[in-house]
XYZ file of N, CA and C in Angstrom:
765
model
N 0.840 -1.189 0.000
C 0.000 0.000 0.000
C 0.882 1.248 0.000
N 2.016 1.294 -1.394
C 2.681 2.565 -0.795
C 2.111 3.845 -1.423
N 2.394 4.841 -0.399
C 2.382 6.477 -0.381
C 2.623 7.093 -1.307
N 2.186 7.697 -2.303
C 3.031 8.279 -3.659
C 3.183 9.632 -3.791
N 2.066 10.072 -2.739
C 2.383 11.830 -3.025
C 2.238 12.108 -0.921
N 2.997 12.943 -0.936
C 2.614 13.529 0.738
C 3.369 15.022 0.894
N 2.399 15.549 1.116
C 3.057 17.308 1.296
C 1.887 18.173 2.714
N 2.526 19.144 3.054
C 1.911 19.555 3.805
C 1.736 21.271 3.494
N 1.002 21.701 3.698
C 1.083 23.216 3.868
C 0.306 23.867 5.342
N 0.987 25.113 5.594
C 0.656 25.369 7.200
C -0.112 26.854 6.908
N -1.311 26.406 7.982
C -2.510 27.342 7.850
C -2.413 28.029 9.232
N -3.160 29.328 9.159
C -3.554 30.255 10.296
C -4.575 31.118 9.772
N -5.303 31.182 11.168
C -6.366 32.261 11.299
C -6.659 32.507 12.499
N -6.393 33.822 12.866
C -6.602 34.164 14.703
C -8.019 35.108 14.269
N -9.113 34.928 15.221
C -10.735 35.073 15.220
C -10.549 36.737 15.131
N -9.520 37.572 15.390
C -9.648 38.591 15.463
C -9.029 39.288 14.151
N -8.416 38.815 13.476
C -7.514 39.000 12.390
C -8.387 38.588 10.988
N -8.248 39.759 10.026
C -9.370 39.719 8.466
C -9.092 38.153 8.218
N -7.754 38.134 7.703
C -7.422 37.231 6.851
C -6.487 35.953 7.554
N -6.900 34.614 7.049
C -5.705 33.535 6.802
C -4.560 33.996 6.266
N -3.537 32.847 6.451
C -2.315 33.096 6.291
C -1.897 31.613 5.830
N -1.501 31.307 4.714
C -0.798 30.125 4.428
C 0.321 30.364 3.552
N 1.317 29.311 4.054
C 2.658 28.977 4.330
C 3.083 27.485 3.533
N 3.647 27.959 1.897
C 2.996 26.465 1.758
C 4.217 26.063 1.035
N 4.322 24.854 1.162
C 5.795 23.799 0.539
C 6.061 24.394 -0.397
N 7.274 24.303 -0.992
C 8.265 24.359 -2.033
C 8.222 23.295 -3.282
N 8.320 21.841 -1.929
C 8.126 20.450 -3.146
C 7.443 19.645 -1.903
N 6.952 18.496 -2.780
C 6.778 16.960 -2.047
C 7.446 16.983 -0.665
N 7.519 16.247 0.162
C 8.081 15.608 0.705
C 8.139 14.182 0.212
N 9.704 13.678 0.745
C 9.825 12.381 0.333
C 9.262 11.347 0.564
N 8.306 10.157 0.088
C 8.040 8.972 0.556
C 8.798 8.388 1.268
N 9.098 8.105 2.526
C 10.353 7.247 2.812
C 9.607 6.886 4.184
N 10.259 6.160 4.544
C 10.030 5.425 6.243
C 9.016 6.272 6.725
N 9.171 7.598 7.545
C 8.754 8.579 7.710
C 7.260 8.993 7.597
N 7.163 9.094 6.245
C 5.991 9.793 5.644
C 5.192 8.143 5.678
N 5.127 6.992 5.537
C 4.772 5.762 5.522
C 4.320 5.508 6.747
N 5.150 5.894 7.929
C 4.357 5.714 9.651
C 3.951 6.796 9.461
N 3.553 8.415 9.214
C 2.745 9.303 9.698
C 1.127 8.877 9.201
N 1.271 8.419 7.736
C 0.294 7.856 7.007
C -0.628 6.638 7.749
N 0.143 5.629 8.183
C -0.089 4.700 9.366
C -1.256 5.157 10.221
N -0.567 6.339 10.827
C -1.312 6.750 11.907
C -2.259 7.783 11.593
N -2.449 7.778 10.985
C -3.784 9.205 10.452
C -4.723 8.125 9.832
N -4.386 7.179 8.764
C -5.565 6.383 8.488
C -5.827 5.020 9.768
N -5.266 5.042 10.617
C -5.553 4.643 12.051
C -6.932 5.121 12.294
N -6.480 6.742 12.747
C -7.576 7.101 13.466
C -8.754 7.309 12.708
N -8.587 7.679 11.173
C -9.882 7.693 10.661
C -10.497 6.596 10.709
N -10.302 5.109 10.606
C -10.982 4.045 10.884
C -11.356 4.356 12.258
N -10.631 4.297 13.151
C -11.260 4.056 14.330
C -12.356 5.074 14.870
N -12.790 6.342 14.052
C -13.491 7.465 13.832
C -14.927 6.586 14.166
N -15.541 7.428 14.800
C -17.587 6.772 14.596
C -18.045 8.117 13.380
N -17.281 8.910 13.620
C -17.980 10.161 13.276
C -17.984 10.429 11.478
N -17.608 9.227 10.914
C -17.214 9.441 9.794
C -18.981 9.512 8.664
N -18.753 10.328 8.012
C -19.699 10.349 6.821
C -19.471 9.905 5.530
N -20.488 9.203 5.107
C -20.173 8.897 3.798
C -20.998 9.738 2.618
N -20.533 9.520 1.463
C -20.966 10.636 0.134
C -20.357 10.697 -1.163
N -20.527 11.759 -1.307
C -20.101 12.194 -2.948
C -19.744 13.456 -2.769
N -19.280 14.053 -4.160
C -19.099 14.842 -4.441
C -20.556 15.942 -4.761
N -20.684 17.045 -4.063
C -21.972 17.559 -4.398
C -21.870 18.239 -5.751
N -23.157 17.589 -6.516
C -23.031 18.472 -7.920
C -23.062 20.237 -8.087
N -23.739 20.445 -7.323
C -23.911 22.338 -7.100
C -22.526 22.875 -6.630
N -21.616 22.159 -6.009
C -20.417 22.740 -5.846
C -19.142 22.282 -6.061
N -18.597 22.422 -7.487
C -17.584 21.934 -8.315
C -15.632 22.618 -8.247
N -15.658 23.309 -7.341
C -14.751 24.092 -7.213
C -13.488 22.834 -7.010
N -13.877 22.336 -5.902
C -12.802 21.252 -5.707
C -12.438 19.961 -6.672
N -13.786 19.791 -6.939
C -14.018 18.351 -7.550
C -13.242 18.521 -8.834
N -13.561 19.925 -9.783
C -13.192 20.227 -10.760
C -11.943 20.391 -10.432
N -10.754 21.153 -9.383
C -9.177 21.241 -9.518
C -8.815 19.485 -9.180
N -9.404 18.900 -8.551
C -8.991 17.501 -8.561
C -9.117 16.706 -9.356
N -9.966 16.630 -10.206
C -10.032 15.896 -11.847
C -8.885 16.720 -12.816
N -9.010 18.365 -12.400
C -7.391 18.817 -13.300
C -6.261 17.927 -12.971
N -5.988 17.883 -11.706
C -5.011 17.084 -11.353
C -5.092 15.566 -11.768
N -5.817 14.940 -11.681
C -5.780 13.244 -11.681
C -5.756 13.686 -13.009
N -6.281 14.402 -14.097
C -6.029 14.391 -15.639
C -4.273 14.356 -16.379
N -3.614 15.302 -15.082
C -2.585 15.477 -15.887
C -2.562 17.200 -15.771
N -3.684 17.484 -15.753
C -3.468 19.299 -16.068
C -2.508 20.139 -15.010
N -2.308 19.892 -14.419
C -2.071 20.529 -13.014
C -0.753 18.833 -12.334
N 0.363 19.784 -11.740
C 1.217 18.941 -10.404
C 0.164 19.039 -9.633
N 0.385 17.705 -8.440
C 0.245 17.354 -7.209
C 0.293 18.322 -6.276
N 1.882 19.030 -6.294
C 1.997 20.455 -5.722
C 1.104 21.671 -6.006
N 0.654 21.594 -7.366
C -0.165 22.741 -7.576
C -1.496 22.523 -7.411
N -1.907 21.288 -7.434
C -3.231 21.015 -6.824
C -3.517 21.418 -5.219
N -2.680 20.881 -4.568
C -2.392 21.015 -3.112
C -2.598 22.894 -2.388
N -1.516 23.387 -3.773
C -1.500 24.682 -2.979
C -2.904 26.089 -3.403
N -3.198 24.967 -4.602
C -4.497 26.025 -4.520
C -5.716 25.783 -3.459
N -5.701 24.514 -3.487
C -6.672 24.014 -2.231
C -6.511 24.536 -0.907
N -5.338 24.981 -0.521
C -5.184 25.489 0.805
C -5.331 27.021 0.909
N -5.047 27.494 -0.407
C -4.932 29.095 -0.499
C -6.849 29.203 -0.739
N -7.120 28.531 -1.756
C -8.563 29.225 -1.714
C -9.675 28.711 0.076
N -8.944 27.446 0.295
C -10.067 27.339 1.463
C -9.502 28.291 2.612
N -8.002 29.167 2.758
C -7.763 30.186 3.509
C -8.786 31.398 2.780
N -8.935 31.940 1.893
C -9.879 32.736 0.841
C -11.388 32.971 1.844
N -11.532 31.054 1.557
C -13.142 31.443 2.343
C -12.965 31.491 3.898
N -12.258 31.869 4.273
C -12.058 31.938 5.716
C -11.915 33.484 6.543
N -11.561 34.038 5.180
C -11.240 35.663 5.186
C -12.507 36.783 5.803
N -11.937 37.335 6.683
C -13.414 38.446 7.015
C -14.472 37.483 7.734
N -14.384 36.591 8.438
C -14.891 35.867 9.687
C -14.298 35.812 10.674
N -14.976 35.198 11.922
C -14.155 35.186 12.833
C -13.646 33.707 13.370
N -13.514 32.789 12.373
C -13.327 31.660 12.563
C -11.796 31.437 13.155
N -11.106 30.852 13.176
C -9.507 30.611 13.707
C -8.961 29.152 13.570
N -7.891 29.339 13.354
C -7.305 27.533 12.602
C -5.748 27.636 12.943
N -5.297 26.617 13.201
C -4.012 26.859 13.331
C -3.308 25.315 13.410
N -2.043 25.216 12.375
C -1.771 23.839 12.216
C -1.071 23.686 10.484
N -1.691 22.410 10.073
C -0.805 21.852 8.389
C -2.305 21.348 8.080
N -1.809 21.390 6.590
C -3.280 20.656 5.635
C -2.564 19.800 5.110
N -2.367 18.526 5.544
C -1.784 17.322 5.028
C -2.372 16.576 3.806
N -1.876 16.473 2.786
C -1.994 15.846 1.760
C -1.943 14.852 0.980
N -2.297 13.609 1.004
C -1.336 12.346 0.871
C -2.420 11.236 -0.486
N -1.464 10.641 -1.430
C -1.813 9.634 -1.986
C -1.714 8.329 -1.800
N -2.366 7.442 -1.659
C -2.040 6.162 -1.886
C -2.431 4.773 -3.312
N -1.662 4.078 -3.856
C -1.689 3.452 -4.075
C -2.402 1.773 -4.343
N -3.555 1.938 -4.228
C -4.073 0.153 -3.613
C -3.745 -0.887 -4.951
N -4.025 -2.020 -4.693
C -4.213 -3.238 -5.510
C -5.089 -2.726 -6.488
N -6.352 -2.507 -6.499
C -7.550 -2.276 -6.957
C -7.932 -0.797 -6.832
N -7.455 0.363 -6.097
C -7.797 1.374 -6.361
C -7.075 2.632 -6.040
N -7.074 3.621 -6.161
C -6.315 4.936 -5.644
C -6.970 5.539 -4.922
N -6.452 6.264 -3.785
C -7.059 7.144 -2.302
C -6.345 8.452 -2.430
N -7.174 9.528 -2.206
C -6.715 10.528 -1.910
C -7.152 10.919 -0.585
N -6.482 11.400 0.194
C -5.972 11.910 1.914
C -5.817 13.689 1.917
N -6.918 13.929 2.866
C -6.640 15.739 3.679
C -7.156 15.159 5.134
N -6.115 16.213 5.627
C -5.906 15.817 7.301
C -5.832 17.454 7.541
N -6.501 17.797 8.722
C -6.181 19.224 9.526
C -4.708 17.913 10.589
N -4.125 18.521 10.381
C -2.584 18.400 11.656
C -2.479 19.644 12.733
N -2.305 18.764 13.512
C -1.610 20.071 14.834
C -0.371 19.538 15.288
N 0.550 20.506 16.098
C 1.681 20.171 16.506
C 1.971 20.331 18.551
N 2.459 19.713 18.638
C 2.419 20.370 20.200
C 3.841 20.176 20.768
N 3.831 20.713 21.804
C 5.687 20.808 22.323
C 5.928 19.622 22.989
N 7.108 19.270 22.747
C 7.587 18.353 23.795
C 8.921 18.559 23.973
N 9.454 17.565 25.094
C 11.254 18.135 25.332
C 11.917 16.717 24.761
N 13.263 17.347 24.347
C 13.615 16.041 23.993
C 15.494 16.294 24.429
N 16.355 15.239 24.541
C 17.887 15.516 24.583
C 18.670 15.690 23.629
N 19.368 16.883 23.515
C 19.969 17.117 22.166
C 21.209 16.150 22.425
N 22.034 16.060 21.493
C 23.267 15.487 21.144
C 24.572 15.489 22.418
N 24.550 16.598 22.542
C 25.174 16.913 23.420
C 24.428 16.509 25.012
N 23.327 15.959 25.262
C 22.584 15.415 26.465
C 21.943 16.531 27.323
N 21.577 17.961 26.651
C 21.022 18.897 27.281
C 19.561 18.469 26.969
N 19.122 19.138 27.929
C 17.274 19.403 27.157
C 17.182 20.093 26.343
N 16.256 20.193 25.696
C 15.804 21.318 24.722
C 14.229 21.270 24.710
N 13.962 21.850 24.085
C 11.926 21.762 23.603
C 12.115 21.144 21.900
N 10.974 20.708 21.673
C 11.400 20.434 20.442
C 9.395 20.636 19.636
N 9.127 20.185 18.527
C 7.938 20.167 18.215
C 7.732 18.653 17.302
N 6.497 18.670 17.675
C 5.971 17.121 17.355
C 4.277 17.304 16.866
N 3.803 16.030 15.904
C 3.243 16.456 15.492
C 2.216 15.742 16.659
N 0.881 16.573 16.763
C 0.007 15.945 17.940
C -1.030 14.999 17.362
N -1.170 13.652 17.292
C -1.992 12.627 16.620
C -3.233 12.936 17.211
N -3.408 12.933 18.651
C -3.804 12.754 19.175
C -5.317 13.682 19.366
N -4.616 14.958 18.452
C -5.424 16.302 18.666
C -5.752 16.756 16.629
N -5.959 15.760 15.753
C -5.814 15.401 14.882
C -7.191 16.302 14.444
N -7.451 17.100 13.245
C -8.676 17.585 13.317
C -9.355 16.798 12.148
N -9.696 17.755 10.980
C -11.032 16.770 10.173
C -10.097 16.006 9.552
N -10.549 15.088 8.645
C -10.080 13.995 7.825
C -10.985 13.540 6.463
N -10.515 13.493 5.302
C -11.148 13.099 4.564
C -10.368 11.666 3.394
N -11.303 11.056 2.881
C -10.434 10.065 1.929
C -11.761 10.092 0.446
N -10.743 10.074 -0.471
C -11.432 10.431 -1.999
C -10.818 9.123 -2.779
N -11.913 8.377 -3.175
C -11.755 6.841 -3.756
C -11.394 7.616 -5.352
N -10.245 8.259 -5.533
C -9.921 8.449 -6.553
C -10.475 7.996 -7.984
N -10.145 6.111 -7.678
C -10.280 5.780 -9.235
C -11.568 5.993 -9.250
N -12.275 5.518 -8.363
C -14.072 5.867 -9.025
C -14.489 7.314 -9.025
N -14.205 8.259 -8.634
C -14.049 9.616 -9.179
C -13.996 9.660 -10.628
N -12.960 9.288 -11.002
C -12.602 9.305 -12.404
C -13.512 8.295 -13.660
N -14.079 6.895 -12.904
C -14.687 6.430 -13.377
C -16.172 7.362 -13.225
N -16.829 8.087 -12.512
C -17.990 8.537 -12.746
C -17.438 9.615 -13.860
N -16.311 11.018 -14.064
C -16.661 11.497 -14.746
C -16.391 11.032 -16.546
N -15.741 9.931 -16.663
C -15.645 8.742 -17.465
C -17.078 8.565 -18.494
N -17.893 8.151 -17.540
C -19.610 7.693 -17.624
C -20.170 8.677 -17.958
N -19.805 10.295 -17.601
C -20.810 11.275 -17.472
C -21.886 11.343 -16.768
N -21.867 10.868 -15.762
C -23.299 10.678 -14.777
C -23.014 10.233 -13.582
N -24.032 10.667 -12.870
C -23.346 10.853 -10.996
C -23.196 9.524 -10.662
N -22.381 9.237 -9.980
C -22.060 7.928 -9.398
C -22.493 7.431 -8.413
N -23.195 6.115 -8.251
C -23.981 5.539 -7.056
C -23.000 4.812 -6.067
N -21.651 5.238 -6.064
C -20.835 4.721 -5.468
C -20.632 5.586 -4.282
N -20.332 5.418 -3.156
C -19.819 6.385 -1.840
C -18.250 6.739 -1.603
N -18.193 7.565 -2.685
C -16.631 7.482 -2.945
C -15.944 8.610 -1.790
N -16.661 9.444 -0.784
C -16.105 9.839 -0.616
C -16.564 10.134 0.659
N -15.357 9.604 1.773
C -15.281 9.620 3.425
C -15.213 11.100 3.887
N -15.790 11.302 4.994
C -15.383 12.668 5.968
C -15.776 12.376 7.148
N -14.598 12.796 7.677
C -14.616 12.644 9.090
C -14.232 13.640 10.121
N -15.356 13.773 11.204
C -14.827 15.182 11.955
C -14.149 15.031 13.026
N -12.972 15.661 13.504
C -12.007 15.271 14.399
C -12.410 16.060 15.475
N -10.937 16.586 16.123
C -10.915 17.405 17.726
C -10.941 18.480 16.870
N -11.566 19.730 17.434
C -11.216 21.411 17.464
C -12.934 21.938 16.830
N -12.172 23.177 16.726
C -13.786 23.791 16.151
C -14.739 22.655 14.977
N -15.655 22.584 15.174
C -16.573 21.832 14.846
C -16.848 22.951 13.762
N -17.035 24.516 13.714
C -17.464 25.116 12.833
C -16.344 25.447 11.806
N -15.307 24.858 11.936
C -14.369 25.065 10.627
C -13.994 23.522 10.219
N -14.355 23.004 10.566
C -14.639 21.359 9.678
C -16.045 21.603 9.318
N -17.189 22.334 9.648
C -18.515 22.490 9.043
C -18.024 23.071 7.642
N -16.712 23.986 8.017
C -16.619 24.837 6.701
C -15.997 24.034 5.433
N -14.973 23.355 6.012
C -14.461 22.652 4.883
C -14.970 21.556 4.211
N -16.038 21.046 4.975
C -16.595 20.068 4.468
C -17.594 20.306 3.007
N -18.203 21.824 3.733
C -18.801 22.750 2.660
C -17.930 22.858 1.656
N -17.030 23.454 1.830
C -15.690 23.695 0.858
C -15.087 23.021 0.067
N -15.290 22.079 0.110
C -15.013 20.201 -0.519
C -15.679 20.179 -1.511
N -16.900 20.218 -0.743
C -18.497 20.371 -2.017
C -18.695 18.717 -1.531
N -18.274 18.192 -0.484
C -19.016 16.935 0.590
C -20.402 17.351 1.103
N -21.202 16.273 0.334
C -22.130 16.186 0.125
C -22.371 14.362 0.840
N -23.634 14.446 2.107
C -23.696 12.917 2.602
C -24.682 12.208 2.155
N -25.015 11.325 1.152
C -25.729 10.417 1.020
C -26.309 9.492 1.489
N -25.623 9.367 2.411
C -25.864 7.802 3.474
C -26.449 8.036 4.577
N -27.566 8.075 5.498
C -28.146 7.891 6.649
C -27.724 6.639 7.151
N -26.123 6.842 7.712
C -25.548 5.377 8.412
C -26.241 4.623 9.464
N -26.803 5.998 10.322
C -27.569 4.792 11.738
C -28.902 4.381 10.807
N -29.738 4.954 10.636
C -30.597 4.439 9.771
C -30.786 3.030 9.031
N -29.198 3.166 7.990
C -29.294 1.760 7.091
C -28.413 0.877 8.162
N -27.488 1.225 8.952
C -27.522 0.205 9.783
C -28.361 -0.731 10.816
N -29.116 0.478 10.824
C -30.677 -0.769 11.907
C -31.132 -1.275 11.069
N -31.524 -0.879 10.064
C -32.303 -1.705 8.442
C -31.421 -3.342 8.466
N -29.954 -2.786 8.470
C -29.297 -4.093 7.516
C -29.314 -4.963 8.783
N -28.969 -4.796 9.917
C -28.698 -5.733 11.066
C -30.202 -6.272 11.347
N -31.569 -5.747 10.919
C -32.716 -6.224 11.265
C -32.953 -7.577 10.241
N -32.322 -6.762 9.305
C -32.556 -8.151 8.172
C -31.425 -9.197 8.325
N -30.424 -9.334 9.058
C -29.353 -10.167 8.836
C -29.803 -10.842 10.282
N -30.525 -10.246 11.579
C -31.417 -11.164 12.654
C -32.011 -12.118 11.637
N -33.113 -11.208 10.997
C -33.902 -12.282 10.543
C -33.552 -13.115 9.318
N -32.918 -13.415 9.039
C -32.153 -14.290 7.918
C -31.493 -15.305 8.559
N -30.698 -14.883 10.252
C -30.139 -15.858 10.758
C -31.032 -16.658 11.329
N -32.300 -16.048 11.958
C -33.078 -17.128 12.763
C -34.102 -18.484 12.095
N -33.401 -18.469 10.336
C -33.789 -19.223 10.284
C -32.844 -20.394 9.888
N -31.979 -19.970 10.119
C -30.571 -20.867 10.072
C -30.446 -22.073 11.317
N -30.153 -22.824 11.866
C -29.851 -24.311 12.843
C -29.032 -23.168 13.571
N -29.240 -23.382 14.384
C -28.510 -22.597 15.969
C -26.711 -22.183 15.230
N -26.404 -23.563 14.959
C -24.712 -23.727 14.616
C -24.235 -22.291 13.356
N -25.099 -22.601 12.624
C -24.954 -22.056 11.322
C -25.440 -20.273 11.778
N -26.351 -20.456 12.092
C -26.830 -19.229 12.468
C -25.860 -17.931 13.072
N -24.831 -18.936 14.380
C -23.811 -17.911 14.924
C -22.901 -17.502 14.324
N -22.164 -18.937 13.459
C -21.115 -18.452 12.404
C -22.204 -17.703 11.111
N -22.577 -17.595 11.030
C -23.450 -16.673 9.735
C -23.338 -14.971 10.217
N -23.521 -14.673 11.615
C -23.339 -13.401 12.563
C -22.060 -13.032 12.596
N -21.590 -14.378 13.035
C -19.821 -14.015 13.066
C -18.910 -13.521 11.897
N -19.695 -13.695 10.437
C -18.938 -13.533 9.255
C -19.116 -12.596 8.409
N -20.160 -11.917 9.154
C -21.249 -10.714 8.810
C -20.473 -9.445 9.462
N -19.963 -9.879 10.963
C -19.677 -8.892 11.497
C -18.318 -8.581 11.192
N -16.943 -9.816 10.980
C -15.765 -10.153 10.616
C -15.688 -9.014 8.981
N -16.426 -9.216 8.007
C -16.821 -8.483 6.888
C -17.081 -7.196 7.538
N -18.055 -6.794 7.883
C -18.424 -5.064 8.367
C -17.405 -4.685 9.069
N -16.447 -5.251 9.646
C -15.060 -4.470 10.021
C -14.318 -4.336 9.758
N -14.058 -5.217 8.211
C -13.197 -4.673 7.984
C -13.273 -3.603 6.436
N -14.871 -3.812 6.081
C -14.797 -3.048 5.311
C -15.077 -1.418 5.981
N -15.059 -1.349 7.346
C -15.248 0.349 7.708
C -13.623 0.377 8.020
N -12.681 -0.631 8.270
C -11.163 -0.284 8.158
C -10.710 0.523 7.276
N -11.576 0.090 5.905
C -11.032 0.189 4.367
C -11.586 1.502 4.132
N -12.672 2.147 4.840
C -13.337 3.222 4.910
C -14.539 2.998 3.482
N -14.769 1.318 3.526
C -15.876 1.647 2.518
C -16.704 1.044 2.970
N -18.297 0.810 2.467
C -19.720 1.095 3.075
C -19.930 -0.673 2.404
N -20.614 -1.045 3.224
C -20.932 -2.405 3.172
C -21.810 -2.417 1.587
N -21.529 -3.948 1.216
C -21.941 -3.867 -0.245
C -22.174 -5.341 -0.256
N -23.588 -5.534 -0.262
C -24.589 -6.532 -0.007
C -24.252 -8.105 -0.678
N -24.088 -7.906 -2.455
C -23.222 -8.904 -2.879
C -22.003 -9.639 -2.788
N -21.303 -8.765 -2.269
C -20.435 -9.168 -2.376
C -20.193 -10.004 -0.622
N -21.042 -9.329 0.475
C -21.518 -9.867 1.844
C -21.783 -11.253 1.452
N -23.093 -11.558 0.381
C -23.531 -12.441 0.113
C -22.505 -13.890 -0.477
N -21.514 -13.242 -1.479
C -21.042 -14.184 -1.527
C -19.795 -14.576 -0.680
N -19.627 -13.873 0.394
C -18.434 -14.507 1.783
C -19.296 -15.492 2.600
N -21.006 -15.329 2.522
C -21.392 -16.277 3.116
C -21.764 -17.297 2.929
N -21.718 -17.205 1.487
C -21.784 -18.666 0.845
C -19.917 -19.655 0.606
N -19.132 -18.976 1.163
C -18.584 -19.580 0.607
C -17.531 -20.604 1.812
């Protein structure tokens, strides 16, 4: 599952101040060890997220969708995709009193079967560490822990809907709201043009009502492992950050 693109750019906005302020890379950063465990741990916590939404791309608001198809086309670097995304969502931030402070992490991945695109709000926090010489010092680290929104964009089917010309019935695209203002992940989510399709608690009481009653008519034996393989499947497809998909359920339990 390796990393192919990862860059960061660093955002600000103090509630009292007109305008954002972004601060943004030069180049890439390198794939290497490094960028491979930070990646680790950011799609960690988005799995382990409850708060995650699923969706699409909203048709009424193309701003993003459209510089990210420039990019996956070819029209546009990685880098230049990246840095307009951070400069215009500092743009809509301008002349409010909202406040942000931190990196807009950027990252690609690679799958067997498909391509992911990665935005992370990052924060940093202090810690001490021993320099070389065995003094203390302060140093800065990045804070996982205090991690803000998160999103993941099923790339290839992106590309396969605008392929087709017609909206895609696929849930290509995760959001998830982290620690910090709740009203500037409201914003970016807007800003995305994330749009939620899915009423998760909803179709989850639906699907678990029907998978009771499907088991109870199974022999006691069969019945538990039938629950057990149901549930083994639904975890690990919310690992993968994708939405349960009935056929393909169907045929793990036949087999």
């Amino acid at each position: 599952m390796p990393v192919t693109h990862f860059i960061t750019h660093q955002i600000n906005k103090e509630a009292q101040k007109p305008a954002a302020m972004v601060a943004t890379a030069t180049s890439e950063a390198e794939t290497d060890d490094y960028c491979h465990l930070v990646m680790s741990q950011l799609k960690g916590i988005l799995v382990q997220r409850a708060s995650k939404c699923y969706g699409c791309f909203n048709p009424e608001v193309t701003r993003v969708k459209g510089l990210t198809l420039n990019w996956l086309n070819g029209q546009q670097s990685f880098l230049s995709w990246t840095k307009k995304i951070s400069e215009q969502f500092a743009d809509m931030m301008d002349n409010t009193e909202l406040e942000i402070d931190g990196y807009l992490a950027f990252a690609t991945e690679e799958l067997a079967d498909t391509d992911k695109l990665y935005i992370f709000h990052l924060r940093e926090k202090s810690n001490i560490c021993l320099t070389a010489d065995m003094q203390l010092s302060e140093s800065r680290i990045l804070d996982f822990s205090n991690t803000g929104f998160g999103l993941c964009i099923d790339t290839s089917a992106l590309k396969k809907e605008q392929e087709e010309g017609r909206r895609s019935e696929e849930k290509y695209f995760t959001f998830s709201f982290g620690r910090g203002d709740k009203a500037i992940q409201k914003l970016f989510s807007e800003f995305a043009g994330f749009i939620d399709t899915l009423d998760t608690e909803q179709e989850t009481q639906e699907f678990l009502e029907i998978v009771e009653e499907y088991a109870a008519t199974l022999p006691e034996t069969e019945s538990v492992e039938t629950k057990t393989k149901v549930i083994e499947y639904c975890v690990e497809q919310d690992k993968q950050g994708e939405t349960v998909e009935v056929k393909t359920l169907s045929g793990q339990l036949d087999s």
